[in-house]
PDB file of C-alpha atoms in Angstrom:
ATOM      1  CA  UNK A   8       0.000   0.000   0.000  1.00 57.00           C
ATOM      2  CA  UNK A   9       1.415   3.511  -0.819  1.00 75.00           C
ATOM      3  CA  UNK A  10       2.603   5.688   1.915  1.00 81.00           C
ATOM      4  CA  UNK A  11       0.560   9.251   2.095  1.00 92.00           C
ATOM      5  CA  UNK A  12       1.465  10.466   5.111  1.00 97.00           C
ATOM      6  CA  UNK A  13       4.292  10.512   7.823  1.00 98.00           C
ATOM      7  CA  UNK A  14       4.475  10.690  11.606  1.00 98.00           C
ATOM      8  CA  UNK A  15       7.101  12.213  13.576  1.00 98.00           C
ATOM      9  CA  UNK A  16       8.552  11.839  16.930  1.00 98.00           C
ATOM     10  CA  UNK A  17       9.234  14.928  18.909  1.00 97.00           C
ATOM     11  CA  UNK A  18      12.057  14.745  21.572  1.00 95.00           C
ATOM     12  CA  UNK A  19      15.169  14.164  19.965  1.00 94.00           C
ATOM     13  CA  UNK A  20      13.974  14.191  16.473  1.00 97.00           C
ATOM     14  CA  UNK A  21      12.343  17.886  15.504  1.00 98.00           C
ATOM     15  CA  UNK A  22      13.682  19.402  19.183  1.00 98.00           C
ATOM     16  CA  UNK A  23      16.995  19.721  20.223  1.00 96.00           C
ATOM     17  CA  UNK A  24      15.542  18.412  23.929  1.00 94.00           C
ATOM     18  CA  UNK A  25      17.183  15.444  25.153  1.00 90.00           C
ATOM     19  CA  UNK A  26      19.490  17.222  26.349  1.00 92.00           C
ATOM     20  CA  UNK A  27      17.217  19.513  28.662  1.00 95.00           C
ATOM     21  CA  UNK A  28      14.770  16.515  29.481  1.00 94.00           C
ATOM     22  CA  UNK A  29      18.069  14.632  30.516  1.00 93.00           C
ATOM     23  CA  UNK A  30      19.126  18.045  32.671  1.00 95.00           C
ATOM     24  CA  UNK A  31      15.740  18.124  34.081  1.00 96.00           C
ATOM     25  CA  UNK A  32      15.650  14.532  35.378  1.00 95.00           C
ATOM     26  CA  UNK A  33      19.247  14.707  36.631  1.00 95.00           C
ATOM     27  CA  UNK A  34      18.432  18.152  38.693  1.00 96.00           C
ATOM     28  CA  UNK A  35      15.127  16.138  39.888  1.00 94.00           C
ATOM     29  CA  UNK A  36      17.020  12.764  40.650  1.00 95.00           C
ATOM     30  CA  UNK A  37      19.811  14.574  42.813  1.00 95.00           C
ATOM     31  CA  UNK A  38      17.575  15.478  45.577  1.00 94.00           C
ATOM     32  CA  UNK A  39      17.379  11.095  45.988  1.00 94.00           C
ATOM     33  CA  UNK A  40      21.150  11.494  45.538  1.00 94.00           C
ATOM     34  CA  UNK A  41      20.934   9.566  42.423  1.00 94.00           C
ATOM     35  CA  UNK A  42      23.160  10.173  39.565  1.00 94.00           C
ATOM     36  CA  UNK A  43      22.242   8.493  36.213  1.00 93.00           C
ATOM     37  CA  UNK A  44      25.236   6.840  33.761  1.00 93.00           C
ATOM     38  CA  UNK A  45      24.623   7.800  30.222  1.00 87.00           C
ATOM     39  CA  UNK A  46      24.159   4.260  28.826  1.00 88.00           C
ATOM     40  CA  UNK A  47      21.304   4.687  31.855  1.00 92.00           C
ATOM     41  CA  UNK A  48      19.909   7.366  30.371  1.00 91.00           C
ATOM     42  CA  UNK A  49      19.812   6.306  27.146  1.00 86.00           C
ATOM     43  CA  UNK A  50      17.906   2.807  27.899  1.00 89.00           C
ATOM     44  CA  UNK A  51      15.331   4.892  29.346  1.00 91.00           C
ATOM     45  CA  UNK A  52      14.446   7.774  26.514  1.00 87.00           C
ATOM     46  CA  UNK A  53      11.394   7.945  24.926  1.00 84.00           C
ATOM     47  CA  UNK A  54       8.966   6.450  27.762  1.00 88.00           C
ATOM     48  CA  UNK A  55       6.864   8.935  29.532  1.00 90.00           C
ATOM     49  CA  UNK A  56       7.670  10.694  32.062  1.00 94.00           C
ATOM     50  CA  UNK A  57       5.523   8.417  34.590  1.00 93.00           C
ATOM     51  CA  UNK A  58       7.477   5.789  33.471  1.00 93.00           C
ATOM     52  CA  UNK A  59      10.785   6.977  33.512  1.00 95.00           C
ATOM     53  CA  UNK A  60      10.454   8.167  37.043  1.00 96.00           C
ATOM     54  CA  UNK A  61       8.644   4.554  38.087  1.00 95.00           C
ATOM     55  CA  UNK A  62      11.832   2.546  36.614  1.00 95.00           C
ATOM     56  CA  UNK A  63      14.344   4.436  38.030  1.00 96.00           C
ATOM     57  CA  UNK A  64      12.218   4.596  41.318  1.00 96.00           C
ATOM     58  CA  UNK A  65      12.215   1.096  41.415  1.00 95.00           C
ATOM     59  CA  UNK A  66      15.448   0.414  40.108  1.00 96.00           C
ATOM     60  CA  UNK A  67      17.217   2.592  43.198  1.00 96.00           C
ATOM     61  CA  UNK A  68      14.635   1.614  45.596  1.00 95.00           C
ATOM     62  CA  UNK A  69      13.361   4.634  46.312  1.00 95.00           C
ATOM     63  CA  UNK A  70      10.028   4.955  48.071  1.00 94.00           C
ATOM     64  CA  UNK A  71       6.473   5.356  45.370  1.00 92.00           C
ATOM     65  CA  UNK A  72       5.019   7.949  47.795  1.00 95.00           C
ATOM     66  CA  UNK A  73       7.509  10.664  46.070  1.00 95.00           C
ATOM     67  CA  UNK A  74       6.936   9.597  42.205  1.00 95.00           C
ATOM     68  CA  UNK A  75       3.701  11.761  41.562  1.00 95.00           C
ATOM     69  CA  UNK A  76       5.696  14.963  42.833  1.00 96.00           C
ATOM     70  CA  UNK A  77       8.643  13.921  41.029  1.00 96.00           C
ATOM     71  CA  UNK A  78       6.913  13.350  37.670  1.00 94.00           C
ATOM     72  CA  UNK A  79       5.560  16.894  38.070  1.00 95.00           C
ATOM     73  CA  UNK A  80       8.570  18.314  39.008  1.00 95.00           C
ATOM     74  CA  UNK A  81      10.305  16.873  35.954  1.00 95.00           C
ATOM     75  CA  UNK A  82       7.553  17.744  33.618  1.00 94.00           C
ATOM     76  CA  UNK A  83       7.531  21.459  34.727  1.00 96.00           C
ATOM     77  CA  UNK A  84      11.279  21.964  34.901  1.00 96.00           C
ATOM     78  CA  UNK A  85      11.331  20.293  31.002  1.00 95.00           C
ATOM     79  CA  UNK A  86       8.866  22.371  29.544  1.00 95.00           C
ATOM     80  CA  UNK A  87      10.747  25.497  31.324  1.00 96.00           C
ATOM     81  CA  UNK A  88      13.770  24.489  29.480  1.00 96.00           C
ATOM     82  CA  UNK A  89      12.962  23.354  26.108  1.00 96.00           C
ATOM     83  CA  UNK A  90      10.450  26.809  25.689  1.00 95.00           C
ATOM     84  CA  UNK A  91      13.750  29.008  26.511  1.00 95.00           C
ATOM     85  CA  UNK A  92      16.133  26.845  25.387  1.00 96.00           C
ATOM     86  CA  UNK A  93      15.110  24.551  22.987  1.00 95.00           C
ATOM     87  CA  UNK A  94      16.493  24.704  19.228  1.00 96.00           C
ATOM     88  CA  UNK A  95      15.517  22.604  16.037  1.00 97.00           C
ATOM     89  CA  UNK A  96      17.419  19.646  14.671  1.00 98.00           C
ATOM     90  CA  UNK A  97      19.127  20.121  11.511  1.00 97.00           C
ATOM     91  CA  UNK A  98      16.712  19.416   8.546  1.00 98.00           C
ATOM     92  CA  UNK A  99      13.465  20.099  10.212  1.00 98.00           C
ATOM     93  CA  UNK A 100      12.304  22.728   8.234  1.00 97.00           C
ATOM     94  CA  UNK A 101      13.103  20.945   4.575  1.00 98.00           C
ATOM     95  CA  UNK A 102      11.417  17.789   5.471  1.00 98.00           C
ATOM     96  CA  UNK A 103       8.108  19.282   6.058  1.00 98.00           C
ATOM     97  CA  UNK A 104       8.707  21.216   3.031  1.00 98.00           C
ATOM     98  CA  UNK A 105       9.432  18.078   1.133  1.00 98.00           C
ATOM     99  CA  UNK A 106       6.254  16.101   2.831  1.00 98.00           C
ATOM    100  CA  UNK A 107       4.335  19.190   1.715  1.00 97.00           C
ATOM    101  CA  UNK A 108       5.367  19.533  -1.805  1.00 97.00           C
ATOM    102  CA  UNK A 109       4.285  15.841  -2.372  1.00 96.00           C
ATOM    103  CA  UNK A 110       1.402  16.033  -0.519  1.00 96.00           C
ATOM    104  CA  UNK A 111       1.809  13.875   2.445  1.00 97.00           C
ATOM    105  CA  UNK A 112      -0.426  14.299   5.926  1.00 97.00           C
ATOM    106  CA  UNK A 113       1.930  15.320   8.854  1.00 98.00           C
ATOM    107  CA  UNK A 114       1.172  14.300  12.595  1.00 98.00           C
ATOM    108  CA  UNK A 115       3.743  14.359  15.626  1.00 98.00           C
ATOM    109  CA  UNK A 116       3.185  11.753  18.334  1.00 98.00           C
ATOM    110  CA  UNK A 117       4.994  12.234  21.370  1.00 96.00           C
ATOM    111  CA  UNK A 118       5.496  10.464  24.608  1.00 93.00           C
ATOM    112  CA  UNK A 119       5.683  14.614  26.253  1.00 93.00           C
ATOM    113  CA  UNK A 120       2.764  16.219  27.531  1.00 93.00           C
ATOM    114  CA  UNK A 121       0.337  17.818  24.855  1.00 95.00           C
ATOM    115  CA  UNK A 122       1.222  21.256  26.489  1.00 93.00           C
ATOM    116  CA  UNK A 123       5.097  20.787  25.408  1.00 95.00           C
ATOM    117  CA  UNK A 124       4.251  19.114  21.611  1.00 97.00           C
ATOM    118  CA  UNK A 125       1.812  22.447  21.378  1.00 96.00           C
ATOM    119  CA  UNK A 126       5.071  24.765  22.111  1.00 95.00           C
ATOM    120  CA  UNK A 127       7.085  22.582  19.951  1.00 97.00           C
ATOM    121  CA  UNK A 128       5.087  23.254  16.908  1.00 97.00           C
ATOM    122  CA  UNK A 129       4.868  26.722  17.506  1.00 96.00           C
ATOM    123  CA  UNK A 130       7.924  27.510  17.682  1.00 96.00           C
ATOM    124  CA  UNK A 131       9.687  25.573  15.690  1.00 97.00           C
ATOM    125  CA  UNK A 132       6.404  27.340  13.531  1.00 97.00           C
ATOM    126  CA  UNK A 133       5.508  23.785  11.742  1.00 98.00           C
ATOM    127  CA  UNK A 134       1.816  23.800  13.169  1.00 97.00           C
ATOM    128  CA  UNK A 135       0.558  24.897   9.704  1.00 98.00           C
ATOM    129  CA  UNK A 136       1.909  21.467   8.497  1.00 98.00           C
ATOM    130  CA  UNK A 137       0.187  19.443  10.957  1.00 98.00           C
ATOM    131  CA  UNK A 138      -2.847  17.382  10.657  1.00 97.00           C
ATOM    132  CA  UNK A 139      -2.307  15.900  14.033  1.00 97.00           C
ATOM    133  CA  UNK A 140      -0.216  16.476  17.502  1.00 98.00           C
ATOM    134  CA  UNK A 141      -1.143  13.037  19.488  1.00 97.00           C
ATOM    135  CA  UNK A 142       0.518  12.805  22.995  1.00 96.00           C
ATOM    136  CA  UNK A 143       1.011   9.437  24.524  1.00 95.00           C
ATOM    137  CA  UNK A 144       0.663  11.820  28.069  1.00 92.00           C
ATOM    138  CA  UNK A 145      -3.341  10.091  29.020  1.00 90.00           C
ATOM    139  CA  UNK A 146      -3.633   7.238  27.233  1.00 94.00           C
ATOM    140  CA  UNK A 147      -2.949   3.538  28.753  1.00 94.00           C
ATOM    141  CA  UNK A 148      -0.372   2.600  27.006  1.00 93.00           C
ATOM    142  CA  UNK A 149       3.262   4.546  26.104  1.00 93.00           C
ATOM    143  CA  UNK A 150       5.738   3.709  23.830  1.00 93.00           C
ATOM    144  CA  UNK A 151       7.285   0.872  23.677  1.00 94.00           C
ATOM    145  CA  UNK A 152       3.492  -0.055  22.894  1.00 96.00           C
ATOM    146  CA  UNK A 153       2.014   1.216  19.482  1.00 98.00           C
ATOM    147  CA  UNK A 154      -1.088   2.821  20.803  1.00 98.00           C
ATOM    148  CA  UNK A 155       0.235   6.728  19.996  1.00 98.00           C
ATOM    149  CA  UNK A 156       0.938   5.786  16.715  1.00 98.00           C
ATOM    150  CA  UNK A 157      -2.115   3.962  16.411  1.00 98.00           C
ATOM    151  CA  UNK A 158      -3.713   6.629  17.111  1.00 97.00           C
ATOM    152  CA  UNK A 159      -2.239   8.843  15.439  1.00 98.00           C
ATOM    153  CA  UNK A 160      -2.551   7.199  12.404  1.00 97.00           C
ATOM    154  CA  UNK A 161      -6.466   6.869  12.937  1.00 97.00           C
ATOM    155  CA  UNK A 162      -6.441  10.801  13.739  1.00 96.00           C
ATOM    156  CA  UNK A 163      -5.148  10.996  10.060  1.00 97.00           C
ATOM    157  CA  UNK A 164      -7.359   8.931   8.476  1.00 96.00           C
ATOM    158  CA  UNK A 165      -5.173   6.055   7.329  1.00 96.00           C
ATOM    159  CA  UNK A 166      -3.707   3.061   7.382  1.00 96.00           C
ATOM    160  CA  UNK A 167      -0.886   1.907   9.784  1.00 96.00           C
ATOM    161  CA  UNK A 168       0.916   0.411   6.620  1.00 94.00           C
ATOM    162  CA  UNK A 169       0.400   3.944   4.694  1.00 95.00           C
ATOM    163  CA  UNK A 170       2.625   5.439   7.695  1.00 97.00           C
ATOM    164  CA  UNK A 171       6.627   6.649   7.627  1.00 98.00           C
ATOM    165  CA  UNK A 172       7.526   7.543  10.564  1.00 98.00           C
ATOM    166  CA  UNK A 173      10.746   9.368  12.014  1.00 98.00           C
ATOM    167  CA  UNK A 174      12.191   8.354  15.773  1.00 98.00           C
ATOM    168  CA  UNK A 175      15.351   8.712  16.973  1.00 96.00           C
ATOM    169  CA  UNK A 176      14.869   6.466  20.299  1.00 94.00           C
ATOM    170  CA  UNK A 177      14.452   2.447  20.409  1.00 94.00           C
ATOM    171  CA  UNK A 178      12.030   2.589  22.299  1.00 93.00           C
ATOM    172  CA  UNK A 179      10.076   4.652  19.840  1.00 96.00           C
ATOM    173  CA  UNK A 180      11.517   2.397  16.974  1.00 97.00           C
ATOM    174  CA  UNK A 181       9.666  -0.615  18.560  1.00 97.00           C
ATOM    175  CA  UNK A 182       6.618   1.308  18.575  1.00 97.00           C
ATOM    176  CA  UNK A 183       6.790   2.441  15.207  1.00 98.00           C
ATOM    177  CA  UNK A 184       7.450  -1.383  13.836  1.00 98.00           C
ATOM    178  CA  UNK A 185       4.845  -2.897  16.721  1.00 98.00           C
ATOM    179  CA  UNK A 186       2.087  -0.781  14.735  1.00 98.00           C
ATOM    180  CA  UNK A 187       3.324  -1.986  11.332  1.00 97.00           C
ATOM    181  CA  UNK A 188       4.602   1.252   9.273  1.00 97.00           C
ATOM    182  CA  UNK A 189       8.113   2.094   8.324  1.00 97.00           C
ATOM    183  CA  UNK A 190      10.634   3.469  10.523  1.00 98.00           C
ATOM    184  CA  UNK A 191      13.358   5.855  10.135  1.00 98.00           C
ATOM    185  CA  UNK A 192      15.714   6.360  12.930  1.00 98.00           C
ATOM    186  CA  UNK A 193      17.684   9.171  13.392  1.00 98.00           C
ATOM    187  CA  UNK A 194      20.016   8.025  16.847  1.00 96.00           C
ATOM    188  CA  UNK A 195      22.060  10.002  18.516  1.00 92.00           C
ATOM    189  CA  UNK A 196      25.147  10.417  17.589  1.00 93.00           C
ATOM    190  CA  UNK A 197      26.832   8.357  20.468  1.00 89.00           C
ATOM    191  CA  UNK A 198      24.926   5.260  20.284  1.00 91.00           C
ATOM    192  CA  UNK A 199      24.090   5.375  16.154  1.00 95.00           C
ATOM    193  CA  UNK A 200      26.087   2.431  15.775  1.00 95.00           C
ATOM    194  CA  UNK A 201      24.871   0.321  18.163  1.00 94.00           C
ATOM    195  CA  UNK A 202      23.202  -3.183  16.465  1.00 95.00           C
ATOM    196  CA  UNK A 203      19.837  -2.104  17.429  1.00 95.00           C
ATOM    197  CA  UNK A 204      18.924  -0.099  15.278  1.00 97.00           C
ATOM    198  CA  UNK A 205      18.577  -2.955  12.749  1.00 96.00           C
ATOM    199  CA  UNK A 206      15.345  -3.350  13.141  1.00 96.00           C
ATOM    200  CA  UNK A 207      14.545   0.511  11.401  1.00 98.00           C
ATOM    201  CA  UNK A 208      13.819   0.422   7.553  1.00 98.00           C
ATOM    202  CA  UNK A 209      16.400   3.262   7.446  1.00 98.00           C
ATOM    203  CA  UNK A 210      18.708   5.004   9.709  1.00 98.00           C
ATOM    204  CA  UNK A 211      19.873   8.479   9.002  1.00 98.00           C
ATOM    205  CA  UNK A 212      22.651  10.568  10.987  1.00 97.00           C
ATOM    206  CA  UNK A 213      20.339  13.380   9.998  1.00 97.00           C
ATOM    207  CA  UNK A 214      16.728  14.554   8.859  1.00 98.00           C
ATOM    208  CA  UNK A 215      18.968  16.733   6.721  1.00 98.00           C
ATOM    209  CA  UNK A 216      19.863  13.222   5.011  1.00 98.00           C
ATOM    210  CA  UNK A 217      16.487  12.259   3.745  1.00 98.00           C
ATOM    211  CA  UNK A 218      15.351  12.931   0.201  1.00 97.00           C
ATOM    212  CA  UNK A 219      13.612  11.925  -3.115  1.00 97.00           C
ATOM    213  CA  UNK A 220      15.931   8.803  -3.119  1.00 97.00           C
ATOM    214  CA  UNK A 221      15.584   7.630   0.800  1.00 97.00           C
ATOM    215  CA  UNK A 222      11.599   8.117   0.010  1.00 96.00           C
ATOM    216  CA  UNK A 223      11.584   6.146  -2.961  1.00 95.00           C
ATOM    217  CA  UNK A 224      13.061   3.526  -1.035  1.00 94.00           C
ATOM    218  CA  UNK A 225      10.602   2.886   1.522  1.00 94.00           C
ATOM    219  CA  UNK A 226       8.051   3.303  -0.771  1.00 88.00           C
ATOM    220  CA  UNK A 227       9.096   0.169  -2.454  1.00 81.00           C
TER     221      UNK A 227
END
């Protein structure tokens, strides 16, 4: 079936906000004197925040009674920094461009809070492009699990299989291929060689990277 519309990750992938989420949860995880490796970090991107705070919680033992104040804490402190701080990753605004010019539907769908993906698309100013923003924040499910891009994809008005979509976390990958569309990853630099990315139809070191030919590929 012919892909007509593409999905896109937020965090990582349109945002320049890893880094701030990752300074947000490090600030919030000091006051349990708890100091996250990187390879830690990265196992952990792309779940909620609810999550992320419940398997580090658990993982340093620290009482459940603090993780609703400490999800809000981390949420808050984010949003702070990405709205001031945040910058977009190289390529953003010629990919929607490109998406646009061959007349592709465009959605986000985010593991972040609605509030944050609305910020996000306004000022990175890609709203006009968007048929959908679809948070992951209240539904039952986050990624790994497909159900944002399920959704997200139903928002739209299509197919799974009619999707490309863009993540740059595994977590998000496994998402992306649980709900049966193509995935592009775009991984950080410091783990973009690591075997697990296999599982992608394409990996990219940047959006910058994708074109007529990468698109022509997928479509095949």
């Amino acid at each position: 079936m012919k892909s007509d519309a593409v999905i896109f990750d937020m965090d990582g992938l349109l945002i320049d906000s890893e880094p701030l989420w990752e300074e947000a949860g490090a600030e919030l995880l000091k006051e349990f004197n708890i100091e996250l490796t990187p390879e830690q970090y990265h196992s952990s991107t792309g779940l909620r925040t609810v999550e992320w705070i419940a398997h580090w919680f658990n993982f340093f033992k620290i009482e459940e009674q603090y993780a609703n104040n400490a999800v809000t804490g981390i949420i808050n402190k984010a949003i702070d920094k990405i709205e001031k701080h945040g910058v977009a990753m190289p390529g953003v605004p010629e990919i929607f461009a490109f998406f646009k010019d061959r007349g592709f539907r465009m959605a986000i769908a985010t593991s972040s809070p609605i509030k944050l993906a609305n910020i996000v698309a306004d000022k990175l100013n890609i709203r006009h492009y968007l048929s959908s923003i679809t948070s992951a924040e209240a539904l039952q499910y986050g990624k790994p699990h497909p159900e944002v891009y399920l959704n997200c994809a139903m928002q739209l008005g299509v197919s799974p299989s009619q999707c490309i979509c863009f993540e740059d976390s595994f977590n998000g990958m496994i998402a992306v291929k649980a709900a049966r569309m193509k995935c592009v990853v775009v991984p950080a630099p410091s783990v973009f060689n690591a075997g697990k990315w296999d599982a992608a139809d394409l990996k990219l070191q940047s959006l910058a990277q994708f074109g007529e030919e990468q698109l022509n590929g997928l479509m095949q």
